[in-house]
mmCIF file of C-alpha atoms in Angstrom:
data_model
loop_
_atom_site.group_PDB
_atom_site.id
_atom_site.type_symbol
_atom_site.label_atom_id
_atom_site.label_comp_id
_atom_site.label_asym_id
_atom_site.label_seq_id
_atom_site.Cartn_x
_atom_site.Cartn_y
_atom_site.Cartn_z
ATOM 1 C CA MET A 1314 81.807 109.781 74.683
ATOM 2 C CA SER A 1315 78.771 107.116 75.316
ATOM 3 C CA GLU A 1316 80.926 103.953 74.885
ATOM 4 C CA TYR A 1317 84.885 102.995 75.043
ATOM 5 C CA GLN A 1318 86.061 99.710 74.700
ATOM 6 C CA HIS A 1319 89.933 99.032 74.548
ATOM 7 C CA TYR A 1320 91.630 95.752 73.616
ATOM 8 C CA GLN A 1321 95.339 95.127 73.630
ATOM 9 C CA PHE A 1322 97.613 92.150 73.285
ATOM 10 C CA GLU A 1323 101.387 91.518 73.738
ATOM 11 C CA ALA A 1324 103.549 88.779 72.254
ATOM 12 C CA ASP A 1325 107.021 88.162 73.369
ATOM 13 C CA THR A 1326 108.150 86.240 70.012
ATOM 14 C CA PRO A 1327 106.880 87.711 66.886
ATOM 15 C CA LEU A 1328 103.808 86.217 65.349
ATOM 16 C CA THR A 1329 104.089 84.103 61.944
ATOM 17 C CA ASP A 1330 102.581 85.386 58.678
ATOM 18 C CA GLU A 1331 99.796 82.779 59.484
ATOM 19 C CA GLN A 1332 98.968 83.897 62.932
ATOM 20 C CA LEU A 1333 99.023 87.600 61.493
ATOM 21 C CA ALA A 1334 96.617 86.576 58.878
ATOM 22 C CA GLN A 1335 94.359 84.787 61.554
ATOM 23 C CA ILE A 1336 94.201 88.038 63.533
ATOM 24 C CA ARG A 1337 93.406 90.303 60.712
ATOM 25 C CA ALA A 1338 90.639 88.088 59.877
ATOM 26 C CA LEU A 1339 88.892 88.673 63.131
ATOM 27 C CA THR A 1340 89.471 92.616 62.611
ATOM 28 C CA THR A 1341 90.507 94.941 59.891
ATOM 29 C CA ARG A 1342 90.729 97.981 61.878
ATOM 30 C CA ALA A 1343 93.551 97.074 64.601
ATOM 31 C CA SER A 1344 96.840 98.366 64.828
ATOM 32 C CA LEU A 1345 98.490 95.329 64.326
ATOM 33 C CA THR A 1346 102.169 94.141 64.480
ATOM 34 C CA ARG A 1347 104.101 91.060 64.699
ATOM 35 C CA HIS A 1348 104.380 91.608 68.435
ATOM 36 C CA SER A 1349 101.280 93.968 69.565
ATOM 37 C CA PHE A 1350 97.562 94.346 68.768
ATOM 38 C CA VAL A 1351 95.491 97.671 69.648
ATOM 39 C CA ASN A 1352 92.069 98.336 68.980
ATOM 40 C CA THR A 1353 89.319 100.456 70.460
ATOM 41 C CA TYR A 1354 85.666 100.497 69.954
ATOM 42 C CA SER A 1355 83.103 103.332 70.339
ATOM 43 C CA TRP A 1356 80.304 100.895 68.707
ATOM 44 C CA GLY A 1357 80.282 97.171 68.018
ATOM 45 C CA ASP A 1358 82.936 94.931 69.431
ATOM 46 C CA PHE A 1359 85.895 92.530 68.855
ATOM 47 C CA LYS A 1360 84.871 89.525 67.208
ATOM 48 C CA GLY A 1361 87.869 87.187 68.850
ATOM 49 C CA ASP A 1362 87.961 85.467 72.023
ATOM 50 C CA PRO A 1363 90.846 86.980 74.065
ATOM 51 C CA ARG A 1364 91.399 83.726 76.323
ATOM 52 C CA LEU A 1365 91.948 81.565 73.140
ATOM 53 C CA LEU A 1366 94.299 84.474 71.622
ATOM 54 C CA VAL A 1367 96.262 84.351 74.862
ATOM 55 C CA GLU A 1368 96.332 80.297 74.764
ATOM 56 C CA THR A 1369 97.583 80.333 71.308
ATOM 57 C CA HIS A 1370 99.098 83.546 69.959
ATOM 58 C CA TYR A 1371 99.739 86.237 72.646
ATOM 59 C CA ASP A 1372 101.579 86.401 75.750
ATOM 60 C CA ALA A 1373 99.411 89.342 77.659
ATOM 61 C CA HIS A 1374 96.003 90.839 77.069
ATOM 62 C CA LEU A 1375 94.421 93.905 78.565
ATOM 63 C CA TYR A 1376 90.816 95.120 78.215
ATOM 64 C CA PHE A 1377 89.046 98.011 79.838
ATOM 65 C CA ALA A 1378 85.669 99.518 79.068
ATOM 66 C CA ASN A 1379 84.047 103.003 80.491
ATOM 67 C CA TRP A 1380 81.522 101.167 81.975
ATOM 68 C CA GLY A 1381 83.825 99.753 84.535
ATOM 69 C CA THR A 1382 85.037 96.395 83.463
ATOM 70 C CA ARG A 1383 88.864 95.614 83.559
ATOM 71 C CA ARG A 1384 90.654 92.272 82.514
ATOM 72 C CA LEU A 1385 93.950 91.161 82.300
ATOM 73 C CA ILE A 1386 95.156 88.052 80.972
ATOM 74 C CA LEU A 1387 98.704 86.815 81.235
ATOM 75 C CA ARG A 1388 100.611 83.505 80.336
ATOM 76 C CA TRP A 1389 103.772 81.457 81.113
ATOM 77 C CA PRO A 1390 105.431 78.393 79.839
ATOM 78 C CA ALA A 1391 104.353 75.525 82.304
ATOM 79 C CA THR A 1392 108.009 74.797 82.747
ATOM 80 C CA VAL A 1393 108.363 78.094 84.821
ATOM 81 C CA LEU A 1394 104.834 78.481 86.585
ATOM 82 C CA SER A 1395 103.260 75.043 87.535
ATOM 83 C CA LEU A 1396 99.430 75.127 87.445
ATOM 84 C CA ASP A 1397 99.440 73.962 90.955
ATOM 85 C CA THR A 1398 101.260 77.129 92.017
ATOM 86 C CA ALA A 1399 99.028 79.430 90.128
ATOM 87 C CA ARG A 1400 95.827 77.851 91.537
ATOM 88 C CA THR A 1401 97.070 78.018 95.108
ATOM 89 C CA TYR A 1402 96.388 81.861 94.703
ATOM 90 C CA CYS A 1403 94.002 81.762 91.656
ATOM 91 C CA ALA A 1404 91.420 79.341 91.893
ATOM 92 C CA ALA A 1405 88.434 80.869 90.481
ATOM 93 C CA GLY A 1406 86.197 84.050 90.157
ATOM 94 C CA SER A 1407 87.918 87.145 89.616
ATOM 95 C CA ALA A 1408 91.360 85.394 89.362
ATOM 96 C CA GLU A 1409 91.354 81.896 87.752
ATOM 97 C CA ALA A 1410 94.413 79.853 86.250
ATOM 98 C CA TRP A 1411 94.231 77.072 83.821
ATOM 99 C CA GLU A 1412 96.821 75.249 81.329
ATOM 100 C CA SER A 1413 96.728 75.133 77.810
ATOM 101 C CA ASN A 1414 98.955 74.457 74.790
ATOM 102 C CA GLY A 1415 102.143 74.240 77.332
ATOM 103 C CA TYR A 1416 101.051 77.527 79.066
ATOM 104 C CA VAL A 1417 99.783 78.315 82.299
ATOM 105 C CA VAL A 1418 97.101 81.126 81.924
ATOM 106 C CA LEU A 1419 95.784 83.649 84.609
ATOM 107 C CA ALA A 1420 92.808 85.740 83.985
ATOM 108 C CA GLN A 1421 92.008 88.573 86.603
ATOM 109 C CA GLU A 1422 88.941 90.803 86.196
ATOM 110 C CA SER A 1423 87.318 93.810 88.019
ATOM 111 C CA ASP A 1424 84.006 94.627 87.148
ATOM 112 C CA PRO A 1425 82.200 96.914 89.991
ATOM 113 C CA GLU A 1426 78.791 98.567 89.543
ATOM 114 C CA ASP A 1427 79.758 101.926 91.208
ATOM 115 C CA ASP A 1428 83.644 102.500 90.818
ATOM 116 C CA ILE A 1429 84.096 104.173 87.385
ATOM 117 C CA GLU A 1430 84.719 107.592 88.298
ATOM 118 C CA ASP A 1431 88.529 107.336 87.726
ATOM 119 C CA PHE A 1432 88.228 106.260 84.200
ATOM 120 C CA ASN A 1433 89.345 109.453 82.352
ATOM 121 C CA ASP A 1434 92.093 110.083 85.372
ATOM 122 C CA LEU A 1435 93.610 106.457 84.357
ATOM 123 C CA PHE A 1436 93.135 106.359 80.659
ATOM 124 C CA GLY A 1437 93.035 109.633 79.264
ATOM 125 C CA THR A 1438 90.026 108.626 77.121
ATOM 126 C CA ASP A 1439 88.143 111.884 77.502
ATOM 127 C CA GLU A 1440 87.812 114.023 74.122
ATOM 128 C CA ASP A 1441 89.491 117.064 75.862
ATOM 129 C CA ASP A 1442 92.460 114.977 76.688
ATOM 130 C CA LEU A 1443 93.118 112.874 73.778
ATOM 131 C CA HIS A 1444 95.113 115.763 71.812
ATOM 132 C CA GLU A 1445 97.214 116.110 74.476
ATOM 133 C CA ASP A 1446 97.940 112.466 75.631
ATOM 134 C CA GLY A 1447 96.001 110.282 73.489
ATOM 135 C CA ASP A 1448 98.044 107.038 74.011
ATOM 136 C CA ARG A 1449 97.761 106.890 77.922
ATOM 137 C CA ASP A 1450 95.294 104.188 77.563
ATOM 138 C CA GLU A 1451 97.982 102.077 75.612
ATOM 139 C CA GLN A 1452 100.636 102.524 78.510
ATOM 140 C CA TRP A 1453 99.093 100.053 80.858
ATOM 141 C CA LEU A 1454 99.766 96.775 79.110
ATOM 142 C CA PRO A 1455 103.463 97.232 78.421
ATOM 143 C CA SER A 1456 104.433 98.124 82.005
ATOM 144 C CA ILE A 1457 102.139 95.377 83.799
ATOM 145 C CA ALA A 1458 103.435 92.635 81.360
ATOM 146 C CA ARG A 1459 107.181 93.316 82.789
ATOM 147 C CA ALA A 1460 105.824 91.593 86.005
ATOM 148 C CA ARG A 1461 105.650 88.080 83.953
ATOM 149 C CA ARG A 1462 109.126 87.861 84.206
ATOM 150 C CA GLN A 1463 109.238 88.236 87.944
ATOM 151 C CA VAL A 1464 106.624 85.512 88.386
ATOM 152 C CA ALA A 1465 108.713 83.400 85.872
ATOM 153 C CA GLU A 1466 112.084 83.777 88.485
ATOM 154 C CA GLY A 1467 109.681 82.612 91.520
ATOM 155 C CA ASP A 1468 108.428 86.221 92.295
ATOM 156 C CA LEU A 1469 104.908 85.457 93.446
ATOM 157 C CA ARG A 1470 103.895 88.962 94.419
ATOM 158 C CA LEU A 1471 101.735 89.142 91.373
ATOM 159 C CA LEU A 1472 99.938 85.734 92.346
ATOM 160 C CA TYR A 1473 99.133 87.168 95.776
ATOM 161 C CA LEU A 1474 97.818 90.227 94.491
ATOM 162 C CA ALA A 1475 95.411 88.080 92.487
ATOM 163 C CA TRP A 1476 94.426 86.273 95.568
ATOM 164 C CA LEU A 1477 93.926 89.734 97.487
ATOM 165 C CA LEU A 1478 91.408 90.435 94.417
ATOM 166 C CA ARG A 1479 89.384 87.446 95.063
ATOM 167 C CA ALA A 1480 89.487 88.586 98.577
ATOM 168 C CA HIS A 1481 88.632 92.339 97.965
ATOM 169 C CA HIS A 1482 85.534 90.890 95.669
ATOM 170 C CA GLY A 1483 84.219 88.915 98.544
ATOM 171 C CA GLU A 1484 84.654 85.635 96.937
ATOM 172 C CA LEU A 1485 86.330 84.159 99.958
ATOM 173 C CA ASP A 1486 85.175 82.863 103.124
ATOM 174 C CA ASP A 1487 86.060 84.729 106.413
ATOM 175 C CA ASP A 1488 87.783 81.584 107.744
ATOM 176 C CA ASP A 1489 89.743 80.909 104.466
ATOM 177 C CA LEU A 1490 93.516 81.214 104.986
ATOM 178 C CA GLU A 1491 95.704 83.130 103.229
ATOM 179 C CA PRO A 1492 98.642 81.654 101.003
ATOM 180 C CA ALA A 1493 101.967 82.295 101.638
ATOM 181 C CA VAL A 1494 102.777 85.948 101.548
ATOM 182 C CA PRO A 1495 105.722 86.809 99.213
ATOM 183 C CA PRO A 1496 108.727 88.754 100.408
ATOM 184 C CA GLY A 1497 108.786 92.446 99.101
ATOM 185 C CA LEU A 1498 105.034 92.872 99.208
ATOM 186 C CA ALA A 1499 105.543 96.515 100.818
ATOM 187 C CA ASP A 1500 107.449 97.743 98.153
ATOM 188 C CA LEU A 1501 105.896 96.750 94.952
ATOM 189 C CA PRO A 1502 107.720 97.699 91.448
ATOM 190 C CA GLU A 1503 106.141 99.737 89.089
ATOM 191 C CA PRO A 1504 104.397 96.819 86.869
ATOM 192 C CA LEU A 1505 102.739 95.523 90.311
ATOM 193 C CA ALA A 1506 101.644 98.757 91.217
ATOM 194 C CA ASP A 1507 100.147 99.670 87.975
ATOM 195 C CA LEU A 1508 98.570 96.081 87.987
ATOM 196 C CA ALA A 1509 97.124 96.939 91.572
ATOM 197 C CA THR A 1510 95.909 100.346 90.537
ATOM 198 C CA PHE A 1511 94.323 98.994 87.141
ATOM 199 C CA LEU A 1512 92.373 96.214 89.018
ATOM 200 C CA ARG A 1513 91.207 98.509 91.637
ATOM 201 C CA ILE A 1514 92.840 96.573 94.557
ATOM 202 C CA ASP A 1515 92.491 98.376 97.867
ATOM 203 C CA GLU A 1516 95.788 99.818 98.898
ATOM 204 C CA ASP A 1517 94.839 99.507 102.641
ATOM 205 C CA LEU A 1518 94.340 95.945 101.887
ATOM 206 C CA ILE A 1519 97.714 95.556 100.374
ATOM 207 C CA THR A 1520 99.255 97.384 103.171
ATOM 208 C CA ALA A 1521 97.614 95.159 105.660
ATOM 209 C CA ALA A 1522 98.600 91.979 104.042
ATOM 210 C CA ALA A 1523 102.243 93.246 103.667
ATOM 211 C CA GLU A 1524 102.729 93.161 107.448
ATOM 212 C CA HIS A 1525 103.334 89.704 107.200
ATOM 213 C CA ALA A 1526 105.473 89.539 104.178
ATOM 214 C CA PRO A 1527 109.295 88.640 104.576
ATOM 215 C CA PRO A 1528 111.792 91.233 103.628
ATOM 216 C CA PRO A 1529 112.868 91.020 100.075
ATOM 217 C CA ALA A 1530 115.627 88.666 99.144
ATOM 218 C CA ARG A 1531 118.676 90.831 97.715
ATOM 219 C CA PRO A 1532 121.246 88.360 96.514
ATOM 220 C CA THR A 1533 124.721 89.740 96.043
ATOM 221 C CA LEU A 1534 126.884 89.386 93.070
ATOM 222 C CA ALA A 1535 129.002 86.703 94.935
ATOM 223 C CA ASP A 1536 125.669 85.083 95.826
ATOM 224 C CA HIS A 1537 124.686 84.951 91.869
ATOM 225 C CA GLN A 1538 128.440 83.759 91.163
ATOM 226 C CA ALA A 1539 128.233 80.879 93.538
ATOM 227 C CA GLY A 1540 124.696 79.977 92.326
ATOM 228 C CA THR A 1541 126.099 79.883 88.767
ATOM 229 C CA ALA A 1542 129.201 77.869 89.813
ATOM 230 C CA ALA A 1543 126.603 75.273 91.103
ATOM 231 C CA LEU A 1544 125.042 74.813 87.651
ATOM 232 C CA GLY A 1545 125.745 72.080 85.391
ATOM 233 C CA THR A 1546 128.287 72.890 82.424
ATOM 234 C CA GLN A 1547 125.594 71.622 80.002
ATOM 235 C CA GLU A 1548 122.904 73.772 81.313
ATOM 236 C CA LYS A 1549 125.096 77.063 81.257
ATOM 237 C CA ASP A 1550 126.202 76.270 77.752
ATOM 238 C CA THR A 1551 122.757 75.604 76.622
ATOM 239 C CA VAL A 1552 121.029 78.909 78.272
ATOM 240 C CA LEU A 1553 123.812 81.037 76.756
ATOM 241 C CA ALA A 1554 123.563 79.477 73.236
ATOM 242 C CA GLN A 1555 119.491 80.079 73.378
ATOM 243 C CA LEU A 1556 119.975 83.373 74.921
ATOM 244 C CA GLY A 1557 122.300 84.471 72.015
ATOM 245 C CA HIS A 1558 120.145 82.673 69.473
ATOM 246 C CA ASP A 1559 116.851 84.199 70.281
ATOM 247 C CA GLY A 1560 116.808 86.254 73.292
ATOM 248 C CA ASP A 1561 113.984 84.375 75.004
ATOM 249 C CA PRO A 1562 113.320 86.319 78.338
ATOM 250 C CA HIS A 1563 112.740 83.263 80.289
ATOM 251 C CA LEU A 1564 115.837 81.627 79.847
ATOM 252 C CA LEU A 1565 117.337 82.868 82.628
ATOM 253 C CA SER A 1566 114.119 82.418 84.643
ATOM 254 C CA GLY A 1567 114.852 78.742 85.856
ATOM 255 C CA PRO A 1568 118.131 79.327 87.228
ATOM 256 C CA ARG A 1569 117.213 82.692 89.387
ATOM 257 C CA ARG A 1570 113.968 80.693 90.437
ATOM 258 C CA ARG A 1571 116.029 77.983 91.849
ATOM 259 C CA PHE A 1572 118.237 80.077 93.766
ATOM 260 C CA LEU A 1573 115.389 81.647 95.303
ATOM 261 C CA GLU A 1574 113.905 78.692 96.168
ATOM 262 C CA SER A 1575 117.165 77.482 97.874
ATOM 263 C CA ARG A 1576 116.738 80.140 100.049
ATOM 264 C CA PRO A 1577 113.378 80.208 101.443
ATOM 265 C CA PRO A 1578 112.238 82.919 103.973
ATOM 266 C CA SER A 1579 110.650 82.361 107.192
ATOM 267 C CA ARG A 1580 106.782 83.237 107.403
ATOM 268 C CA PRO A 1581 104.431 83.728 110.316
ATOM 269 C CA ALA A 1582 101.469 81.621 110.624
ATOM 270 C CA PRO A 1583 98.675 82.310 107.819
ATOM 271 C CA ARG A 1584 96.011 84.644 108.514
ATOM 272 C CA THR A 1585 92.263 84.140 107.742
ATOM 273 C CA VAL A 1586 90.450 86.425 105.494
ATOM 274 C CA ALA A 1587 88.525 88.031 108.725
ATOM 275 C CA GLU A 1588 91.838 88.513 110.622
ATOM 276 C CA LEU A 1589 93.334 90.206 107.343
ATOM 277 C CA PHE A 1590 90.197 92.419 106.989
ATOM 278 C CA ALA A 1591 90.378 93.391 110.535
ATOM 279 C CA ALA A 1592 93.631 95.121 110.125
ATOM 280 C CA VAL A 1593 92.390 97.445 107.284
ATOM 281 C CA PRO A 1594 90.636 100.029 109.034
ATOM 282 C CA VAL A 1595 93.892 100.797 111.146
ATOM 283 C CA ARG A 1596 96.105 100.883 107.936
ATOM 284 C CA LYS A 1597 93.392 103.280 106.139
ATOM 285 C CA ARG A 1598 93.722 105.595 109.361
ATOM 286 C CA LEU A 1599 97.103 105.700 109.333
ATOM 287 C CA ARG A 1600 97.599 106.471 105.707
ATOM 288 C CA ILE A 1601 94.927 109.231 105.839
ATOM 289 C CA ALA A 1602 96.795 110.729 108.764
ATOM 290 C CA ARG A 1603 100.192 110.897 106.994
ATOM 291 C CA GLN A 1604 98.304 112.257 103.869
ATOM 292 C CA ASP A 1605 96.915 114.830 105.827
ATOM 293 C CA GLN A 1606 100.444 115.735 107.590
ATOM 294 C CA ARG A 1607 101.837 115.848 104.309
ATOM 295 C CA GLU A 1608 99.233 118.255 102.816
ATOM 296 C CA ALA A 1609 99.555 120.425 105.760
ATOM 297 C CA GLU A 1610 103.392 120.524 105.468
ATOM 298 C CA GLU A 1611 102.965 121.448 101.971
ATOM 299 C CA ARG A 1612 100.547 124.092 102.466
ATOM 300 C CA GLU A 1613 102.824 125.511 105.124
ATOM 301 C CA ARG A 1614 105.879 125.404 102.680
ATOM 302 C CA ALA A 1615 103.832 127.319 100.020
ATOM 303 C CA VAL A 1616 102.764 129.992 102.469
ATOM 304 C CA ARG A 1617 106.247 130.231 103.526
ATOM 305 C CA GLN A 1618 107.655 130.520 99.999
ATOM 306 C CA ALA A 1619 104.910 132.991 98.979
ATOM 307 C CA LEU A 1620 105.793 135.349 101.823
ATOM 308 C CA GLU A 1621 109.624 134.907 101.223
ATOM 309 C CA ALA A 1622 108.822 135.804 97.482
ATOM 310 C CA GLN A 1623 106.626 138.741 98.764
ATOM 311 C CA ASP A 1624 109.420 139.959 100.933
ATOM 312 C CA ARG A 1625 111.973 140.151 98.072
ATOM 313 C CA ARG A 1626 109.498 142.106 95.869
ATOM 314 C CA LEU A 1627 108.688 144.479 98.793
ATOM 315 C CA ALA A 1628 112.365 145.106 98.862
ATOM 316 C CA ASP A 1629 112.343 146.476 95.678
ATOM 317 C CA LEU A 1630 109.068 147.866 95.621
ATOM 318 C CA GLN A 1631 109.661 150.158 98.791
ATOM 319 C CA HIS A 1632 111.808 152.823 96.789
ATOM 320 C CA ASP A 1633 109.063 153.644 94.119
ATOM 321 C CA PRO A 1634 105.486 152.536 94.892
ATOM 322 C CA GLU A 1635 104.174 154.504 92.431
ATOM 323 C CA THR A 1636 105.485 152.330 89.345
ATOM 324 C CA ALA A 1637 103.273 149.621 90.991
ATOM 325 C CA TRP A 1638 100.229 151.992 91.140
ATOM 326 C CA HIS A 1639 100.848 152.933 87.507
ATOM 327 C CA ARG A 1640 101.199 149.363 86.374
ATOM 328 C CA VAL A 1641 97.930 148.341 88.008
ATOM 329 C CA GLY A 1642 96.310 151.219 85.979
ATOM 330 C CA GLU A 1643 97.770 150.078 82.633
ATOM 331 C CA LEU A 1644 96.960 146.692 83.435
ATOM 332 C CA ILE A 1645 93.108 147.448 84.389
ATOM 333 C CA SER A 1646 92.742 149.319 81.094
ATOM 334 C CA GLN A 1647 93.213 146.467 79.029
ATOM 335 C CA ARG A 1648 90.281 144.464 78.028
ATOM 336 C CA GLY A 1649 89.736 140.933 79.567
ATOM 337 C CA THR A 1650 90.647 139.175 82.881
ATOM 338 C CA ARG A 1651 94.117 137.496 81.807
ATOM 339 C CA HIS A 1652 96.048 140.428 83.623
ATOM 340 C CA TYR A 1653 93.933 139.851 87.057
ATOM 341 C CA PRO A 1654 96.503 137.663 88.505
ATOM 342 C CA GLU A 1655 99.019 140.209 88.195
ATOM 343 C CA ILE A 1656 96.991 143.207 89.314
ATOM 344 C CA VAL A 1657 96.041 141.138 92.320
ATOM 345 C CA ARG A 1658 99.786 140.354 93.061
ATOM 346 C CA LEU A 1659 100.745 144.070 92.744
ATOM 347 C CA LEU A 1660 97.751 145.266 94.900
ATOM 348 C CA GLY A 1661 98.625 142.711 97.626
ATOM 349 C CA ASP A 1662 102.262 143.920 97.655
ATOM 350 C CA LEU A 1663 101.211 147.604 98.091
ATOM 351 C CA ALA A 1664 98.700 146.497 100.891
ATOM 352 C CA ALA A 1665 101.861 144.562 102.645
ATOM 353 C CA LEU A 1666 104.173 147.330 102.046
ATOM 354 C CA ALA A 1667 101.750 149.681 103.539
ATOM 355 C CA ASP A 1668 101.316 147.637 106.582
ATOM 356 C CA ARG A 1669 104.945 147.467 107.135
ATOM 357 C CA ASP A 1670 105.272 151.178 106.812
ATOM 358 C CA ALA A 1671 102.611 152.257 108.859
ATOM 359 C CA THR A 1672 100.768 153.991 105.870
ATOM 360 C CA THR A 1673 97.499 151.609 105.850
ATOM 361 C CA GLY A 1674 95.261 154.625 106.047
ATOM 362 C CA ALA A 1675 96.408 156.043 102.900
ATOM 363 C CA PHE A 1676 96.669 152.888 101.256
ATOM 364 C CA ALA A 1677 92.867 152.133 102.215
ATOM 365 C CA GLU A 1678 91.547 155.439 100.830
ATOM 366 C CA ARG A 1679 93.282 154.733 97.733
ATOM 367 C CA TYR A 1680 92.402 151.070 97.354
ATOM 368 C CA ALA A 1681 88.612 151.805 98.083
ATOM 369 C CA ARG A 1682 88.614 154.531 95.324
ATOM 370 C CA PHE A 1683 90.286 151.769 92.938
ATOM 371 C CA ILE A 1684 87.295 149.083 94.073
ATOM 372 C CA ALA A 1685 84.644 151.875 93.819
ATOM 373 C CA ALA A 1686 85.888 152.533 89.883
ATOM 374 C CA HIS A 1687 85.959 148.963 89.080
ATOM 375 C CA ARG A 1688 83.459 147.235 91.313
ATOM 376 C CA THR A 1689 81.438 145.908 88.275
ATOM 377 C CA LYS A 1690 84.457 143.569 87.693
ATOM 378 C CA LYS A 1691 83.096 140.862 89.603
ATOM 379 C CA ALA A 1692 85.710 138.442 88.388
ATOM 380 C CA LEU A 1693 88.738 140.853 89.584
ATOM 381 C CA LEU A 1694 86.691 141.168 92.995
ATOM 382 C CA ARG A 1695 86.717 137.519 93.462
ATOM 383 C CA ASP A 1696 90.448 137.124 92.626
ATOM 384 C CA LEU A 1697 91.333 139.964 95.181
ATOM 385 C CA ARG A 1698 89.249 138.048 97.926
ATOM 386 C CA ALA A 1699 90.688 134.824 97.109
ATOM 387 C CA GLY A 1700 94.290 135.909 96.256
ATOM 388 C CA GLY A 1701 96.039 133.830 98.815
ATOM 389 C CA PRO A 1702 98.876 134.656 101.149
ATOM 390 C CA ALA A 1703 100.340 137.616 98.880
ATOM 391 C CA CYS A 1704 97.553 139.475 99.425
ATOM 392 C CA THR A 1705 95.740 138.717 102.786
ATOM 393 C CA ALA A 1706 95.667 142.193 103.625
ATOM 394 C CA LEU A 1707 93.014 143.109 100.993
ATOM 395 C CA ILE A 1708 90.535 140.366 101.946
ATOM 396 C CA ALA A 1709 88.728 142.657 104.458
ATOM 397 C CA LEU A 1710 89.127 145.893 102.735
ATOM 398 C CA THR A 1711 87.602 144.215 99.230
ATOM 399 C CA ALA A 1712 84.589 142.947 101.282
ATOM 400 C CA ALA A 1713 84.108 146.332 102.913
ATOM 401 C CA ALA A 1714 84.238 148.085 99.573
ATOM 402 C CA ASP A 1715 82.012 145.604 97.526
#
């Protein structure tokens, strides 16, 4: 696949007939509904302006291309997110914010020149993958767009991640101070974790930044009841009426945001960009050490489980090992290599049984005759050498007989 571009938009409220006609005039190929737009290009390009369409039609936009560019554009009503707050984190460059038509719009972009090796893993656009998982590229925006509601409720982790994106791209000076680190940065929900992955924000940088994050606020039902009781009757009636009428997801954002703002967390002194990056290598070493430990434990567990499974098979095999040799003969006589794993397992079990019963000499002679008879089956010999814990006893014998 020489070129692949993916465009996707989402709208909270359904587009009107007029708006749909405007979008359809830009493209005849897109999968278009009143709430969504999806299109891919292997040649040509989309005629519309994504920034303008988010200002006028849609609430969220995602774009990626197989040469590395990835882009997100999200918007919020200016009544739930102020431009001043957005620009505290997103001033320019990789993350910039502006106001248009009563909305605050945030655009984020990741466009490295040498970091596109994860493209097929993330988006499943390889021709071999399309039949099995052809819509994986369409799953990113629905997940990431859910974070818009959290921002509207006063959770600024998305904005802080946008600031980290600017820092990651080298757009800040070493002595620039970080903005306030929002609570809960160390425990990102799925929408924000997907956003960080999509935009390639260094996970060790996020971990280092989270060291200064206050613990997440976890208000109880009683806290919410007290906050609701403090609202004016008219406001409560208005929110309930509008919620019942059109289900606007932002209606409850104002009360929730004011509740969180009434309980501001204590925060340590801000760090400079240089101080933040100085903490990253330590976080990286710890992460790699933990990962190595988990992988070692997993390998040990796999070996232990394989040996336990072999012990159970040997308990059955010891009464009639000739049946296993007969089965090996049946399988090796069949064409193809699909039976080789079972042959390796059976011979490994026979070798282990011989070692346990001190009959290794007899087994070695018979095994050498088997190898001599089938020494042209190079794939089988490779499988016997690489058979894992179940046939460790065969490795030396196979090498010697080959």
